[in-house]
Coordinates of C-alpha atoms in Angstrom, one line a residue:
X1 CA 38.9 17.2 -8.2
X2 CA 38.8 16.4 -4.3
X3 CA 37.5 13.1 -3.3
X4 CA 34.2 13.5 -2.0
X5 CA 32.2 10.8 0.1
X6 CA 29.3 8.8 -1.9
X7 CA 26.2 10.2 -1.3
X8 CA 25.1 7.3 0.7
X9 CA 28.0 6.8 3.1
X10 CA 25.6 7.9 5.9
X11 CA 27.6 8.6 8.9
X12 CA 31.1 7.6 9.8
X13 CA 31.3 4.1 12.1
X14 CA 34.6 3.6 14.1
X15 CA 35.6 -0.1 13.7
X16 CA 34.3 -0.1 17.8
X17 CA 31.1 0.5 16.1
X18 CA 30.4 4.0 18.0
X19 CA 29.3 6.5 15.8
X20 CA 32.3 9.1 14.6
X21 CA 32.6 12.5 14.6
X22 CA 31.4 13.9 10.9
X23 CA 34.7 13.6 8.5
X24 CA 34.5 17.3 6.7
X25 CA 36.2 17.2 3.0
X26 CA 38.8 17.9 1.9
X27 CA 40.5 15.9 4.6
X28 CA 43.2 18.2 5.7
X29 CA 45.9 16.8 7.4
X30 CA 47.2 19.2 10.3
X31 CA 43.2 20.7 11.2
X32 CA 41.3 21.1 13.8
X33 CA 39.1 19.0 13.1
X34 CA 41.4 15.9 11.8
X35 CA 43.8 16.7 15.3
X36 CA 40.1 15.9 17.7
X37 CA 39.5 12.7 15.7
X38 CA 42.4 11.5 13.8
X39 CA 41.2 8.1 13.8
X40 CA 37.8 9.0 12.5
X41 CA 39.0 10.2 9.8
X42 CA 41.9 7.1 8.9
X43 CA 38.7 5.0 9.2
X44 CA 36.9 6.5 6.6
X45 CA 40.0 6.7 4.4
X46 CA 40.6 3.4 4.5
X47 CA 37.2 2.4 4.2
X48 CA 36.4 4.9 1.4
X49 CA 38.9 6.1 -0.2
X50 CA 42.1 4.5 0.5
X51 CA 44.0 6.6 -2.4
X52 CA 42.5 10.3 -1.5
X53 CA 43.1 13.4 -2.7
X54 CA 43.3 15.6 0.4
X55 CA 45.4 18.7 1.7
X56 CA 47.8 19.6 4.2
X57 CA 47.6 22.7 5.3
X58 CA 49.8 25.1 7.7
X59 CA 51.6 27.9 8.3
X60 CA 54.9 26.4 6.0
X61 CA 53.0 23.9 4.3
X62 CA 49.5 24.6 1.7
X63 CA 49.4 21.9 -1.0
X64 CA 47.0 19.6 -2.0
X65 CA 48.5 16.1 -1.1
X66 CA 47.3 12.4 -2.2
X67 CA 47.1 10.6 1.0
X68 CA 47.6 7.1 1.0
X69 CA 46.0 5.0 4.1
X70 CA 45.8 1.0 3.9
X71 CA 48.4 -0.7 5.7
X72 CA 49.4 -3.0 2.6
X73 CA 49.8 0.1 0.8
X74 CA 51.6 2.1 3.0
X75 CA 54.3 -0.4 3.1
X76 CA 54.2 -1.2 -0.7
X77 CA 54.5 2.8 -1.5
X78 CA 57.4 3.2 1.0
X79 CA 59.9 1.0 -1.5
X80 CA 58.1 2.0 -4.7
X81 CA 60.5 3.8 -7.0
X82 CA 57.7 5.8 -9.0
X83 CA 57.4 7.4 -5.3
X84 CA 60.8 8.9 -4.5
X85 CA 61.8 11.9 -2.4
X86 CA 63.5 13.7 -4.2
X87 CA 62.8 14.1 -8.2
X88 CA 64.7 16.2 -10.2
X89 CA 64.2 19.8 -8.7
X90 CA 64.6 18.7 -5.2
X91 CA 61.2 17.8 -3.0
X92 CA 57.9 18.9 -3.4
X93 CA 57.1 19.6 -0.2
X94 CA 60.2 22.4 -0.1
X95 CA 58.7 24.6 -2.1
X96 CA 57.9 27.6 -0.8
X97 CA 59.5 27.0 2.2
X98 CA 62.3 29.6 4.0
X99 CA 66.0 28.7 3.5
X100 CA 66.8 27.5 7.0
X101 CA 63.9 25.1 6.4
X102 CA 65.1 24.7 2.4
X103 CA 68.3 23.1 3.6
X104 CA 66.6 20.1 4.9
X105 CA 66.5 19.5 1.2
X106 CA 70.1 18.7 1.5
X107 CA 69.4 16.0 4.0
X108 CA 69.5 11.9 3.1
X109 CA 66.0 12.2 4.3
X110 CA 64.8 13.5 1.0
X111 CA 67.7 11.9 -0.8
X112 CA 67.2 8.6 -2.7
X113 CA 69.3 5.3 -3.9
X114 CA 72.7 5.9 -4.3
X115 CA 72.9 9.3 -2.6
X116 CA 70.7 7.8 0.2
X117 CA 73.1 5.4 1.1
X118 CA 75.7 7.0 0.7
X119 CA 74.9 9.5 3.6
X120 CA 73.4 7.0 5.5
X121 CA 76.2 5.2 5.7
X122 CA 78.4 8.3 6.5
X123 CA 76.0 8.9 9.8
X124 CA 75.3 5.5 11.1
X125 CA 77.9 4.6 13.4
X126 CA 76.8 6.4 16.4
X127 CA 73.4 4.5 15.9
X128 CA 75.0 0.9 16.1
X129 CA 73.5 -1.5 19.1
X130 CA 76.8 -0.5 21.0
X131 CA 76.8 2.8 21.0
X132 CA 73.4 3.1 21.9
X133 CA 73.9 0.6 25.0
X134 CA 76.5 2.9 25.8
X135 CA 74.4 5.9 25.6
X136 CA 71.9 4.1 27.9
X137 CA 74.1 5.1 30.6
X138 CA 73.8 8.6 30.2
X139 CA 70.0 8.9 29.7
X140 CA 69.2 6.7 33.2
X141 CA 71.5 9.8 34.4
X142 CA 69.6 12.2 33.3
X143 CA 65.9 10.8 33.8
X144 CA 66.9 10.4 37.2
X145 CA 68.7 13.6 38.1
X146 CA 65.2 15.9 36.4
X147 CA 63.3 13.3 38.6
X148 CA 65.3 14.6 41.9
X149 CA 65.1 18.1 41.0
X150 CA 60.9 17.5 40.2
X151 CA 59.9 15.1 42.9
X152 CA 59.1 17.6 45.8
X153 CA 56.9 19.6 42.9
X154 CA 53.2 19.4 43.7
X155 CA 52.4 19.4 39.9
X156 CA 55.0 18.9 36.9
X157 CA 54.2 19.3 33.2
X158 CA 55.9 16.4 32.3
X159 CA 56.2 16.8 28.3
X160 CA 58.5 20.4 28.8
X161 CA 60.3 19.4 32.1
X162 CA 61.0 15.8 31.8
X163 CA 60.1 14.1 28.0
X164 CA 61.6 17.1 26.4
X165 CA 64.9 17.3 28.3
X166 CA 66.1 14.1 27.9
X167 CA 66.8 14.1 24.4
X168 CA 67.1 17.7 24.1
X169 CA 70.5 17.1 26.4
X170 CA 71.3 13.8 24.4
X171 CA 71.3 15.0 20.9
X172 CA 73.5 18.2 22.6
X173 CA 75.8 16.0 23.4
X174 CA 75.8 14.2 20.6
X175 CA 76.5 16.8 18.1
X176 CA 78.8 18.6 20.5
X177 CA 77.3 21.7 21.8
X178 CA 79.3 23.1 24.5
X179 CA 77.6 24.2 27.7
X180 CA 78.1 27.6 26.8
X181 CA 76.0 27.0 23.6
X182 CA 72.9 25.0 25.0
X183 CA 70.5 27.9 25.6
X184 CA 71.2 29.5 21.7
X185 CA 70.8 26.1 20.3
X186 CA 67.7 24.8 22.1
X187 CA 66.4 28.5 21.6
X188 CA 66.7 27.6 18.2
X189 CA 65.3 24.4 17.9
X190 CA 62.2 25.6 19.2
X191 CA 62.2 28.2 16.6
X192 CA 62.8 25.8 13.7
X193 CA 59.5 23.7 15.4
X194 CA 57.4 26.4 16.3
X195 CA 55.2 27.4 13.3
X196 CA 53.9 24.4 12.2
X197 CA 50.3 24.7 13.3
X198 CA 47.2 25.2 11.0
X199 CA 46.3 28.2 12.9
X200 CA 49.7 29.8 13.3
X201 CA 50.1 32.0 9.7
X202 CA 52.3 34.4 11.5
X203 CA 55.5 32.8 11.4
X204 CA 58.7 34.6 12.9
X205 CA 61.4 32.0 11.5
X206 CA 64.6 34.1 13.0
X207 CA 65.2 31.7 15.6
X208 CA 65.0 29.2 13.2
X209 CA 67.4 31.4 10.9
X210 CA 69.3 31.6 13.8
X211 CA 69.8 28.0 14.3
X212 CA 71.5 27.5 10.8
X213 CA 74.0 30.2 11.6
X214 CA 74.7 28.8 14.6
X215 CA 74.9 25.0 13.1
X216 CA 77.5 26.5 10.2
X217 CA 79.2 28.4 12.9
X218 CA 79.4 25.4 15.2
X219 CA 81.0 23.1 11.7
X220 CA 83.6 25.5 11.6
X221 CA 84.8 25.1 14.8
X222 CA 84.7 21.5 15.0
X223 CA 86.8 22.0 12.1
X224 CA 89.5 23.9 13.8
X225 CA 89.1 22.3 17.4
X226 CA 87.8 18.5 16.8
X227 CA 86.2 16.8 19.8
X228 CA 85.0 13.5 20.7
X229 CA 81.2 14.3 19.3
X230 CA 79.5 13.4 16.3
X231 CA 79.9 16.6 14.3
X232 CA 83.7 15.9 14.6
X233 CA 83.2 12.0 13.2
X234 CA 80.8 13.8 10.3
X235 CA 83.2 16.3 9.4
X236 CA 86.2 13.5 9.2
X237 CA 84.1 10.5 8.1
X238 CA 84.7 9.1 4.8
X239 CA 83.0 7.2 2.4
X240 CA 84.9 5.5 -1.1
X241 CA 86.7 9.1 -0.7
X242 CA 83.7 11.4 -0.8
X243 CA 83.5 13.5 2.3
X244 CA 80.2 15.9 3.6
X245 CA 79.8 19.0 1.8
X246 CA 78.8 21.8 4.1
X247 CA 75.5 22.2 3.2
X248 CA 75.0 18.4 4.1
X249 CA 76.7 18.9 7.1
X250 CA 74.1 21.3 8.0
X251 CA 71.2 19.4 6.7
X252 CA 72.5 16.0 8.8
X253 CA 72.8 18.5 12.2
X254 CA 68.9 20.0 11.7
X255 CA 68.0 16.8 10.3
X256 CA 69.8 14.5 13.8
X257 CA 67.9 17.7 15.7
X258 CA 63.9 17.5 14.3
X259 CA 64.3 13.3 14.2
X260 CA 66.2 12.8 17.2
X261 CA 64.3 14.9 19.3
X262 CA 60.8 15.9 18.4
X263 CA 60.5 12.6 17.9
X264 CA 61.6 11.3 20.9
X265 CA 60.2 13.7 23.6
X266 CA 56.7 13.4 22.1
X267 CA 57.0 9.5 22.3
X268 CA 57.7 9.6 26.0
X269 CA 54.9 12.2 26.0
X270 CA 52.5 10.5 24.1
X271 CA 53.6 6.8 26.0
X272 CA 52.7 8.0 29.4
X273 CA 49.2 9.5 28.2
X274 CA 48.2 6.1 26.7
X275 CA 49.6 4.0 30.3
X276 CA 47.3 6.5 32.4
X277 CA 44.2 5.8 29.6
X278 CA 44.8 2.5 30.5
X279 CA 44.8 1.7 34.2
X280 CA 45.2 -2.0 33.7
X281 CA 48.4 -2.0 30.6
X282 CA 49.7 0.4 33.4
X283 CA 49.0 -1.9 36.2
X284 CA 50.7 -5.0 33.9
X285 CA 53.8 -2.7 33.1
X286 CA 54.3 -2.1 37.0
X287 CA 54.0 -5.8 37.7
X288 CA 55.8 -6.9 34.7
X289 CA 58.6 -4.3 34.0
X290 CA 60.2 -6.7 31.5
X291 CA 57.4 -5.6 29.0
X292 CA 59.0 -1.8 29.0
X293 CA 60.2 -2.7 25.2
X294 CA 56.9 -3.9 24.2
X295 CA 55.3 -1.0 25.7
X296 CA 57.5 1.0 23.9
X297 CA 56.6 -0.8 20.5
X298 CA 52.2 -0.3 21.4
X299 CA 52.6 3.3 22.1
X300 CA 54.6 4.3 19.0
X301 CA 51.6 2.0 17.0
X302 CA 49.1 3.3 18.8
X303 CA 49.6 7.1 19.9
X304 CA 52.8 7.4 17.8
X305 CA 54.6 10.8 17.6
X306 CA 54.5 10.8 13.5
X307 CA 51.6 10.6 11.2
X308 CA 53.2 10.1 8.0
X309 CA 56.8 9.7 6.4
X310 CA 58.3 12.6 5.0
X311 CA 56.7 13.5 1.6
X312 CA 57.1 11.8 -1.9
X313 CA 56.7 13.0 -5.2
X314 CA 54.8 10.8 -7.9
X315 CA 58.0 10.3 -10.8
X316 CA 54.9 9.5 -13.2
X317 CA 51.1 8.9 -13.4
X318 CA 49.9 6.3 -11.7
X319 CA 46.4 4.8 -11.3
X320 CA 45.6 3.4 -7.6
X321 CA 42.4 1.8 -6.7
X322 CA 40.5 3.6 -9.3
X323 CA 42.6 7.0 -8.8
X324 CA 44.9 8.4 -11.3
X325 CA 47.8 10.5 -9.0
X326 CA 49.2 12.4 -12.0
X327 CA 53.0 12.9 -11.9
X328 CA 54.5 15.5 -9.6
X329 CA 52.2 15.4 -6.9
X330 CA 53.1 14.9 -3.5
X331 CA 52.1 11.7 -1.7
X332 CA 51.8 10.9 2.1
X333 CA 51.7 7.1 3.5
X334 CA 49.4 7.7 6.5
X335 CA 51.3 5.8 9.0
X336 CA 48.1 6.5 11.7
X337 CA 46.2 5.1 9.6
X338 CA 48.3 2.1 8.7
X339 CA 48.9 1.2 12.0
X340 CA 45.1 1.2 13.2
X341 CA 44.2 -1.0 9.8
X342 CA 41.8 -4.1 10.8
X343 CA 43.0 -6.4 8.2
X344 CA 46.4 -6.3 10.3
X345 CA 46.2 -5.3 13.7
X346 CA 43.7 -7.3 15.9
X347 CA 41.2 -5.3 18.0
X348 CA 43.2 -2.2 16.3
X349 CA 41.7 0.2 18.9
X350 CA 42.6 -1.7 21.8
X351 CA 46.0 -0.6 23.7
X352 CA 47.6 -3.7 24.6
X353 CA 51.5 -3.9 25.5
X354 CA 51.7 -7.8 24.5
X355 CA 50.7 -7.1 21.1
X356 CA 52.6 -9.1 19.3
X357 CA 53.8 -9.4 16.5
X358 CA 53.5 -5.5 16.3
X359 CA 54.8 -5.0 12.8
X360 CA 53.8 -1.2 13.2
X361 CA 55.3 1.4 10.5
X362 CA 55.7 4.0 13.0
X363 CA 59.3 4.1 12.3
X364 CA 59.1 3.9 8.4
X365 CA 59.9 0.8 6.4
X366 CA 62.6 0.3 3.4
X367 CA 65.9 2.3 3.1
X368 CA 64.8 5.6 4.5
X369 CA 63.6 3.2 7.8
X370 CA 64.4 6.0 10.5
X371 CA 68.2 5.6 11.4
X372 CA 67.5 6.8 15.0
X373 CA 64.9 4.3 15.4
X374 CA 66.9 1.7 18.2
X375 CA 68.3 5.6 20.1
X376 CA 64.5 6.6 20.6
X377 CA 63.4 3.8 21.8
X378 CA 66.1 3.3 24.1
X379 CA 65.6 6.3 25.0
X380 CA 61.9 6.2 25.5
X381 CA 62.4 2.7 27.8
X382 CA 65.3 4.1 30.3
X383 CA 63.0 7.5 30.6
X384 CA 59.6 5.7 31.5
X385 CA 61.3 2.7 33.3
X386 CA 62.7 5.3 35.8
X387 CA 59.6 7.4 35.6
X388 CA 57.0 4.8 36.8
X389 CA 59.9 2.8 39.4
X390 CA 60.0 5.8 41.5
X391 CA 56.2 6.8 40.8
X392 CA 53.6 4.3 41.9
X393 CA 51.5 7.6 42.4
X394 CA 51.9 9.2 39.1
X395 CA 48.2 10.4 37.8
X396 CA 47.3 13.5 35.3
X397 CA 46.9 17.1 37.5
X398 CA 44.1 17.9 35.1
X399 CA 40.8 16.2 34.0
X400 CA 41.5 14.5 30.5
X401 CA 39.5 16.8 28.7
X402 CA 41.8 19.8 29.1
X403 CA 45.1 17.7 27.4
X404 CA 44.9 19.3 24.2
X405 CA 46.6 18.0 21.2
X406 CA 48.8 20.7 18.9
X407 CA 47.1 21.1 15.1
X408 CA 50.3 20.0 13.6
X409 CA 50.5 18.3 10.6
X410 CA 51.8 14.9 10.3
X411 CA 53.0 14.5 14.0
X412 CA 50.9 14.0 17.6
X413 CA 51.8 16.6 19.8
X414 CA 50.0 17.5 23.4
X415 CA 50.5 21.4 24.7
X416 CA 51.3 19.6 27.6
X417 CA 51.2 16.8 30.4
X418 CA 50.5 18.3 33.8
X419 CA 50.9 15.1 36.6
X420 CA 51.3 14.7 40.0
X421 CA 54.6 12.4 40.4
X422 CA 53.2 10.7 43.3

């Protein structure tokens, strides 16, 4: 049975004290009406019901899901073994879905202990400190060679022509797409991330389809022609003697691609939206640019590209705060919601770039703590520190009310960011 409010709730009170919009049940995650008030509705969960029986609900995902919302918990489910990832039969949360999208299954993201580590340790050398200083380099290139090309444009929409390339062009390089290949492999992308929305049923997944063929395509030629990329390093790496089977050479491309760039773009995306909310964190960052990194850090807590972690799958019954998940239901720590709890975050609500400590979960917690984690924000720094250096002007082309965020579950997503560069 869905968890309903008590009948004496009365109306739902942001912590501000303003009156909320009305939470409708079930809570589903990936709505309209959760996407206009997301912290509305992690305000009553946490309140109310902070183990909730809810749904998430789009056009590859329709499943009731137990959503899980306190901070404490959050962190406590992340590293709980009766949670895992990946019980036998692979994920919950695959079921049902295409094969392109199936293969993700493959990935360490849904992988667990020993096989977790094992492929996590087979992928993590490009995302040592060193290698990402290195890779600094390349994105202060490209921030500032889109900012030549855009700065005599009268309006720009910065999420598709400046957030988006950035890491679209890294993680290109990175897995070692020729030139040639760029347009078929973003093409692609966008067709494996396209889809998602509650209101999108009508899902044409060739150009996902297309990216796998591609991806398998692009394995065996790294195969018979290696180059200096990361593909090549996956293909030859070696771990105790166990190398990548194809399929999780596939997975670790599409799952390097959705992480390493949906991600990212959306945090630069999302990071300037909160600065131009905020006149005065904008006006400190300008004076103070030292604070870019905990900038960085407030925007991922506060606006942060991802709602949740991937999905888990209850191993067995448990009993949470009065609620009995039964075994092999899905399970979502609601990182929003987590990151806005009270009983951490002072004056959760407030955007402040020298919170600290910021011991946000935006980037996960325990072993599956997001391996690209140091790359986006690096990334994220370089692209707004050249963004607002050359741009004292910069201001939104449109009134507020017309940024429009997409109803995707589980991530924070604007259509798009029209600005003058100024």
């Amino acid at each position: 049975m869905v968890a309903s409010p008590a009948a004496d709730d009365g109306p739902v009170v942001s912590e501000s004290g303003a009156c909320a919009p009305e939470v409708r049940h079930p809570i589903t995650l990936g709505s309209p009406e959760f996407v206009a008030a997301p912290q509305a509705h992690c305000t009553w969960l946490r309140t109310h019901a902070p183990v909730y029986r809810g749904r998430i609900d789009s056009a590859l995902v329709d499943q009731d899901v137990w959503i899980v919302s306190r901070y404490a918990d959050c962190k406590s489910l992340l590293t709980d073994d009766r949670f895992p990832r990946s019980p036998a039969g692979g994920p919950a949360i695959a079921e049902g879905m295409p094969d392109h999208l199936r293969l993700l299954s493959e990935s360490m993201i849904y992988k667990d202990s020993h096989e977790h580590r094992r492929l996590r340790r087979l992928v993590a050398k490009p995302f040592t400190p060193r290698a990402i200083e290195r890779l600094g380099r390349r994105v202060s290139e490209l921030a500032h060679g889109l900012l030549d090309e855009l700065e005599s444009r009268e309006v720009v929409d910065l999420r598709s022509e400046f957030a988006l390339p950035v890491p679209m062009t890294v993680i290109s390089e990175m897995v070692g797409v020729d030139e040639a290949d760029r347009e078929r492999f973003h093409r692609g992308i966008q067709g494996l991330l396209s889809g998602m929305g509650e209101s999108e049923r009508e899902v044409d997944h060739d150009e996902g389809a297309a990216l796998a063929e591609f991806v398998r395509e692009l394995i065996e030629r790294r195969r018979r022609a290696p180059g200096d990329d990361l593909l090549t390093g996956l293909i030859q790496a070696e771990e105790q003697g166990e190398r990548l089977a194809d399929d999780e050479l596939a997975a670790m491309v599409f799952t390097l691609v959705t992480a390493g760039y949906e991600t990212t773009y959306n945090l630069i995306t999302n990071a300037v939206v909160a600065l131009l909310d905020h006149p005065d964190q904008l006006a400190l960052l300008r004076a103070d640019p030292a604070l870019m990194g905990s900038a960085v850090e407030e925007a991922v807590r506060y606006l942060g590209p991802v709602q949740s972690s991937e999905a888990l799958t209850a191993a067995e019954d448990v009993t949470w705060h009065g609620r009995t998940i039964p075994a092999g239901s899905l399970v979502l720590p609601l990182l929003a919601a987590a990151n806005h709890d009270p009983a951490v975050f002072a004056a959760p609500e407030t955007f402040d770039i020298t919170r600290g400590p910021n011991h946000h979960l935006g980037f996960g917690h325990g072993e599956h703590f997001c391996l690209g984690a140091n790359l986006a924000r690096m990334e994220a720094r370089v692209a707004l520190d050249a963004l607002l250096r050359r741009n004292p002007g910069l201001a939104l082309a449109v009134d507020r009310e017309q940024l429009a965020l997409e109803a995707v579950p589980m991530l924070v997503r604007y259509r798009s960011l029209p600005v003058h560069l100024g």
